[in-house]
PDB file of C-alpha atoms and ligand atoms in Angstrom:
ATOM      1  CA  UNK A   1     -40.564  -5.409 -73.935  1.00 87.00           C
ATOM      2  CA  UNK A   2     -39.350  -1.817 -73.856  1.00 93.00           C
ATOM      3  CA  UNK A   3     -36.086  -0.741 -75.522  1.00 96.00           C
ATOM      4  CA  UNK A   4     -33.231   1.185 -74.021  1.00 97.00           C
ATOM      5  CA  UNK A   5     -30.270   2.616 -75.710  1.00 96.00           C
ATOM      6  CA  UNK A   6     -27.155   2.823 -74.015  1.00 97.00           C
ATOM      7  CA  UNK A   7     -23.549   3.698 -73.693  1.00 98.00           C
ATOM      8  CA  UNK A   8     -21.269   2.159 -72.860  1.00 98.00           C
ATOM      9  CA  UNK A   9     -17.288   2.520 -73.042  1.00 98.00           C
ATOM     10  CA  UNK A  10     -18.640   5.150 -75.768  1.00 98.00           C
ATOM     11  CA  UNK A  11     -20.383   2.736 -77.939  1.00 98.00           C
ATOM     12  CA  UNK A  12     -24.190   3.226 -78.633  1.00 97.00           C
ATOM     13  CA  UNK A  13     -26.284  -0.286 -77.699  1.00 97.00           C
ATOM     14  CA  UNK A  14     -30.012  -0.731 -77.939  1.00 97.00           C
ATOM     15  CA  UNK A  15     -31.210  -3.842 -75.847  1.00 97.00           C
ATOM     16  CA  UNK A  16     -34.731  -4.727 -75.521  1.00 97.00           C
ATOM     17  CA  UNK A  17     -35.299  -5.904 -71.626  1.00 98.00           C
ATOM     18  CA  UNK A  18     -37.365  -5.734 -68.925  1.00 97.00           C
ATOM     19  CA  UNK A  19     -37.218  -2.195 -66.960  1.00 97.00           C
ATOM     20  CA  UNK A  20     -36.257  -3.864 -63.612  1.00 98.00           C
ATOM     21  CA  UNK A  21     -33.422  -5.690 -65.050  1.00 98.00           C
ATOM     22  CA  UNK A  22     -30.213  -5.093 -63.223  1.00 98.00           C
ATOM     23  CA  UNK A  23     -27.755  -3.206 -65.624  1.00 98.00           C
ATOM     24  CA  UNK A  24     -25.144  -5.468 -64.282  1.00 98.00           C
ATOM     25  CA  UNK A  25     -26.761  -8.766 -66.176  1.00 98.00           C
ATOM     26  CA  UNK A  26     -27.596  -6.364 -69.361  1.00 98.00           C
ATOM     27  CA  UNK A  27     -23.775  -5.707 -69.810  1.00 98.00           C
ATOM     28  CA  UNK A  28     -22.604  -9.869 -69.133  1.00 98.00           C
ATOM     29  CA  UNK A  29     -26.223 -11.288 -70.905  1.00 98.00           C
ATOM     30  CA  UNK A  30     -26.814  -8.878 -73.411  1.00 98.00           C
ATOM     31  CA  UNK A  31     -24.093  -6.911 -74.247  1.00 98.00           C
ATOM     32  CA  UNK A  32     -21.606  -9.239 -73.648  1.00 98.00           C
ATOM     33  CA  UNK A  33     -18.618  -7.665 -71.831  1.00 98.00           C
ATOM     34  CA  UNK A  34     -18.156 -10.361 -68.767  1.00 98.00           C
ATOM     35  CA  UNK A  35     -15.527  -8.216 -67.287  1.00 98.00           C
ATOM     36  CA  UNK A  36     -18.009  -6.898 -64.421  1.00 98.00           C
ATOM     37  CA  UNK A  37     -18.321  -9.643 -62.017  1.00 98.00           C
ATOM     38  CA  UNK A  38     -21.409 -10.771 -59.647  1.00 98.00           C
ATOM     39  CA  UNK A  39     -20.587 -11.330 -55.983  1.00 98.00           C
ATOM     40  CA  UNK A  40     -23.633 -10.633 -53.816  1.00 98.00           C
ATOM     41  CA  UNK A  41     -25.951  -8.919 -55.769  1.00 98.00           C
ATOM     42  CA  UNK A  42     -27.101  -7.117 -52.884  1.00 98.00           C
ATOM     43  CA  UNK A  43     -24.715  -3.414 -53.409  1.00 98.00           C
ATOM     44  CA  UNK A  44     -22.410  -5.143 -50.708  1.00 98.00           C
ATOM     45  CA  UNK A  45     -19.430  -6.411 -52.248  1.00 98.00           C
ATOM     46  CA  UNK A  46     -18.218  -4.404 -55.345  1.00 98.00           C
ATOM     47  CA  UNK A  47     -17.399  -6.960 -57.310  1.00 98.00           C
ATOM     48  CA  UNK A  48     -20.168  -5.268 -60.140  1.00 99.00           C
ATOM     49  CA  UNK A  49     -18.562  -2.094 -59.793  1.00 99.00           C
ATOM     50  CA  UNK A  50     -19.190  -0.114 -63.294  1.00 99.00           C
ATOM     51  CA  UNK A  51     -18.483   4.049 -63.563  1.00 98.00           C
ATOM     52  CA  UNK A  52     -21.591   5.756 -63.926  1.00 98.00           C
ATOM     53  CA  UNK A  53     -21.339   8.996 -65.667  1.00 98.00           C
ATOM     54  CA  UNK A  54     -17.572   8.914 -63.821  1.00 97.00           C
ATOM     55  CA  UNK A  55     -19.205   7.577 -60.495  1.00 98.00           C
ATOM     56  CA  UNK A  56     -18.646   4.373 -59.330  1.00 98.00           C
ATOM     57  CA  UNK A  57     -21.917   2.410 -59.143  1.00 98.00           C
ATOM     58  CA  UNK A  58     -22.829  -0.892 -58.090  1.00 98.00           C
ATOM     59  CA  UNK A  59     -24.439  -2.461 -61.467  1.00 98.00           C
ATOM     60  CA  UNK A  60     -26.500  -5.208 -59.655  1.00 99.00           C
ATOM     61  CA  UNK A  61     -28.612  -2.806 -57.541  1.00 98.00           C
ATOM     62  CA  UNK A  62     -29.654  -0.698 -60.181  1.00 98.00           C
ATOM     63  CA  UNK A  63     -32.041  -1.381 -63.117  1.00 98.00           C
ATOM     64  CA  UNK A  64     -31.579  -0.595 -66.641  1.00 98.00           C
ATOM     65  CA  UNK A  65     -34.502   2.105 -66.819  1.00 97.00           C
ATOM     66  CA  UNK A  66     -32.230   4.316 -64.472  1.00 97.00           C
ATOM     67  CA  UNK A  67     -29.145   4.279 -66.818  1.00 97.00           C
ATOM     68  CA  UNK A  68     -30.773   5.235 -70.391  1.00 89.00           C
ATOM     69  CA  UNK A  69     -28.951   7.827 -71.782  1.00 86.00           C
ATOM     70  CA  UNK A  70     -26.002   8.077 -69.173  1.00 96.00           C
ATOM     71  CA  UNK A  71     -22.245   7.377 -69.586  1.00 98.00           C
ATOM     72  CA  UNK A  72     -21.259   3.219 -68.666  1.00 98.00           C
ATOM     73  CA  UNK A  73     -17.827   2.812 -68.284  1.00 98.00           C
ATOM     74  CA  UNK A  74     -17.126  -0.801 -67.719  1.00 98.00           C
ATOM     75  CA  UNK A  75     -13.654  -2.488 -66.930  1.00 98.00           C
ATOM     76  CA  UNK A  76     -13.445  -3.190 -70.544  1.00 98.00           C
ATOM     77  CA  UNK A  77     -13.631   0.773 -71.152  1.00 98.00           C
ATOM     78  CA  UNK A  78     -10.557   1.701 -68.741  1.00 98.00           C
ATOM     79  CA  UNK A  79      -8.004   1.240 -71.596  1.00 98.00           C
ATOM     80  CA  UNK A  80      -7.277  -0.678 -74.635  1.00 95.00           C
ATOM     81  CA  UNK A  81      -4.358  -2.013 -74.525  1.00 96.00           C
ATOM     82  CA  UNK A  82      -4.208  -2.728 -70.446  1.00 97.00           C
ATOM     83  CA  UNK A  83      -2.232   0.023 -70.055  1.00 98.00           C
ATOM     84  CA  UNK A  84      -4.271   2.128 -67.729  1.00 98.00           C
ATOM     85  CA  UNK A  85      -1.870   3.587 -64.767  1.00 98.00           C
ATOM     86  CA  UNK A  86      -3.745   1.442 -62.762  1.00 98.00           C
ATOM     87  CA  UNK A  87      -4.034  -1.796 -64.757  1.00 98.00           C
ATOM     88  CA  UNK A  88       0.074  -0.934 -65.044  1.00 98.00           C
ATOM     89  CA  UNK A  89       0.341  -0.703 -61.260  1.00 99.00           C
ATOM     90  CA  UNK A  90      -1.656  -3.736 -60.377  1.00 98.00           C
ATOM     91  CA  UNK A  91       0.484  -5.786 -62.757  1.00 98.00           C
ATOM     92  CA  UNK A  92       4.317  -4.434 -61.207  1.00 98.00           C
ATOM     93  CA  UNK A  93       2.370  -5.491 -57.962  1.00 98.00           C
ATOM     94  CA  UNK A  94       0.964  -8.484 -58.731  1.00 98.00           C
ATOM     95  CA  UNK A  95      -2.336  -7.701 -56.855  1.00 98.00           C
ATOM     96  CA  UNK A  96      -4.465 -10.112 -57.676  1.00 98.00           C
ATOM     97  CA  UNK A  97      -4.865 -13.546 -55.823  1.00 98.00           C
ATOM     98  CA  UNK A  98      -8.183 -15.253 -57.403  1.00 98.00           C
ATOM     99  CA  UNK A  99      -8.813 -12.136 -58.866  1.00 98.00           C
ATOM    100  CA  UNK A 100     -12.659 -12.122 -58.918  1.00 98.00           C
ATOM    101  CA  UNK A 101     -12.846  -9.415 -57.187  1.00 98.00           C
ATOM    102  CA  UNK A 102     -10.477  -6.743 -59.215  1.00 98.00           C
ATOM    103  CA  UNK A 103     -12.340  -5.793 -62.110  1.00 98.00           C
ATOM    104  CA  UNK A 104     -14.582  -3.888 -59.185  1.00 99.00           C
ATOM    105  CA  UNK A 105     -11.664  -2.481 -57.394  1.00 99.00           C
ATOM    106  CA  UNK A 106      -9.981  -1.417 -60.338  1.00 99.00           C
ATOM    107  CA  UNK A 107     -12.787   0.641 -60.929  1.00 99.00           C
ATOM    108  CA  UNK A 108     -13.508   1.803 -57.858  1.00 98.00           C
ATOM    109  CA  UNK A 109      -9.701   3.089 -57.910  1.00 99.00           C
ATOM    110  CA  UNK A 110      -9.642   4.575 -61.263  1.00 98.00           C
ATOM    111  CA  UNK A 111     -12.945   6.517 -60.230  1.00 98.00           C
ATOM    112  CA  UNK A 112     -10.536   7.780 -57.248  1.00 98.00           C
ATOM    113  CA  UNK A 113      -7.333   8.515 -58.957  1.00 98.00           C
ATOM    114  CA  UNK A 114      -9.926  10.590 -61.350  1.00 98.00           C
ATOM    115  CA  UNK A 115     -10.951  12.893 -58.946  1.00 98.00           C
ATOM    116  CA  UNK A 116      -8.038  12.819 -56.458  1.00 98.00           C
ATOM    117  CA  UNK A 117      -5.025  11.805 -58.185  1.00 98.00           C
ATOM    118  CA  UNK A 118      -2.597  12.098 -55.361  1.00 98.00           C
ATOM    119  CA  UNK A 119      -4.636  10.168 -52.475  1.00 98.00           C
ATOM    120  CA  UNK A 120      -3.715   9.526 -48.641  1.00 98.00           C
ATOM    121  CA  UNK A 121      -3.344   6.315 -47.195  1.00 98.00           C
ATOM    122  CA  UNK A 122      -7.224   7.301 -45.703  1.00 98.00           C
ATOM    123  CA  UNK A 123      -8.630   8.986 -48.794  1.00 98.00           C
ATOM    124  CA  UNK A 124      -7.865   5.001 -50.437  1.00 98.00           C
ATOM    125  CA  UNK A 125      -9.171   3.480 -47.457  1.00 98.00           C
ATOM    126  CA  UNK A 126     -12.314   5.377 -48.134  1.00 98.00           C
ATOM    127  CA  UNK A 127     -12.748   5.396 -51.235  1.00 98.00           C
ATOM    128  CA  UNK A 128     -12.424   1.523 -51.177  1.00 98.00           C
ATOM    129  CA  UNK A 129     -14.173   0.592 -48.595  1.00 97.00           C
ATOM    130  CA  UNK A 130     -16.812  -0.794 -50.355  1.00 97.00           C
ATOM    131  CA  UNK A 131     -14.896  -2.983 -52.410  1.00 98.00           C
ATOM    132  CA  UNK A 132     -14.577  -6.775 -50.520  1.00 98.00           C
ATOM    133  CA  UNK A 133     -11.718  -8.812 -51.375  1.00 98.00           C
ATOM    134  CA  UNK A 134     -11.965 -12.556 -50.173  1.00 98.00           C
ATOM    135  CA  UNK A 135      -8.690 -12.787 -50.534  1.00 98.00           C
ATOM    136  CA  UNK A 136      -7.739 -10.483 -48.710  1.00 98.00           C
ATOM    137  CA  UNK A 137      -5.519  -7.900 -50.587  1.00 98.00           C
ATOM    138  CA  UNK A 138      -5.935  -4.931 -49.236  1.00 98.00           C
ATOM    139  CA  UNK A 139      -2.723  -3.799 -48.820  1.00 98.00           C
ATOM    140  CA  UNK A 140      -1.492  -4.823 -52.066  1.00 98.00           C
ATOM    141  CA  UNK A 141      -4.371  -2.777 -53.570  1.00 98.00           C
ATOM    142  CA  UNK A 142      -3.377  -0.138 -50.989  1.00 98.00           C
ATOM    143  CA  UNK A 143       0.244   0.126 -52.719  1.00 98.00           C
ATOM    144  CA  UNK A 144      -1.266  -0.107 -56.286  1.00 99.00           C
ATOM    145  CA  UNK A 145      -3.020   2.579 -55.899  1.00 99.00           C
ATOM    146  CA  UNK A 146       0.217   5.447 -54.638  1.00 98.00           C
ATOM    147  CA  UNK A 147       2.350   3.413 -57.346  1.00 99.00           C
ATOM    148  CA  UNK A 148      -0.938   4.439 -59.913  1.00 99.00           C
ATOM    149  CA  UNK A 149      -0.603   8.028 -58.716  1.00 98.00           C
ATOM    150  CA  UNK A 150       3.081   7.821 -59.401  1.00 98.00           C
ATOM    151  CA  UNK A 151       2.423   6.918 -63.175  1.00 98.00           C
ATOM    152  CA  UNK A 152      -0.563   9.008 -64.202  1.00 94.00           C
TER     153      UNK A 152
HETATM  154  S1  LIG B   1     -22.489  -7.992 -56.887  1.00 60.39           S
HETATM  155 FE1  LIG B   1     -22.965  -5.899 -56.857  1.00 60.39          FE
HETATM  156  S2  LIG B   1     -22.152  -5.179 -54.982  1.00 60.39           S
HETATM  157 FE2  LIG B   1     -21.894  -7.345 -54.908  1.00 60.39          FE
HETATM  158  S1  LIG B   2      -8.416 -11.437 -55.290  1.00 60.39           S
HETATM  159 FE1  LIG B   2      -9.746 -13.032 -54.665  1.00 60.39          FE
HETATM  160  S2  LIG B   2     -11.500 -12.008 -53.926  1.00 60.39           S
HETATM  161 FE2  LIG B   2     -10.091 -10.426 -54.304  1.00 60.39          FE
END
């Protein structure tokens, strides 16, 4: 079995698993940080959203052979204390409804507010896009993020 060292949330892992694995069940299985969720497992639904090297990837499409020696940042990694401008904003807001789908669209959001931090009602709606939310809140998420870009 070959071995791959990784990092993530800038701590140094070496796991032993098979090349094709997806990274997404090396974090949950192996490493043990169940924060990133599975939804499709087809790059459709964002619920596996991790940052790699800053971008947002989807961790179930993507083996662990293409990650070795690249930056993870899982929803673990965002802040310590849950106290992330975002993580803040999505608690005033109360976001969440089931809330299996957040860990992904808090990433996908933090990714944003990284590289724009004062988005449009559009730049959001693109950058999220790819993040599903059965339950349907969008617009909460929406307001989450401008209340984010308020607090950074
Ligand atoms: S579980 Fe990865 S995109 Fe849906
Ligand atoms: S909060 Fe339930 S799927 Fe998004």
């Amino acid at each position: 079995m070959p071995s791959y060292k990784l990092n993530i949330n800038d701590k140094d892992y070496t796991v032993d698993v098979d090349e094709t694995m997806p990274v997404l069940w090396v974090i949950r299985d192996f490493v043990g940080l169940t924060g990133t969720k599975f939804g499709c497992g087809i790059a459709q639904c964002g619920a596996c959203t991790i940052h790699l090297d800053g971008t947002p990837t989807r961790s179930c499409s993507i083996p662990v052979s293409a990650v070795a020696d690249r930056k993870i940042r899982t929803i673990e990694g965002v802040s310590e204390n849950v106290d992330h401008a975002v993580q803040k904003a999505w608690i005033e807001l109360q976001v969440p409804q089931c809330g299996y789908c957040q860990s992904g669209q808090i990433m996908s959001a933090v990714a944003l507010l990284e590289k724009n931090p004062k988005p449009t009602d559009a730049d959001i709606d693109g950058a999220m896009q790819g993040n599903l939310c059965r339950c349907g809140t969008y617009q909460r998420i929406r307001k989450a993020i401008h209340r984010a870009s308020e607090l950074i």
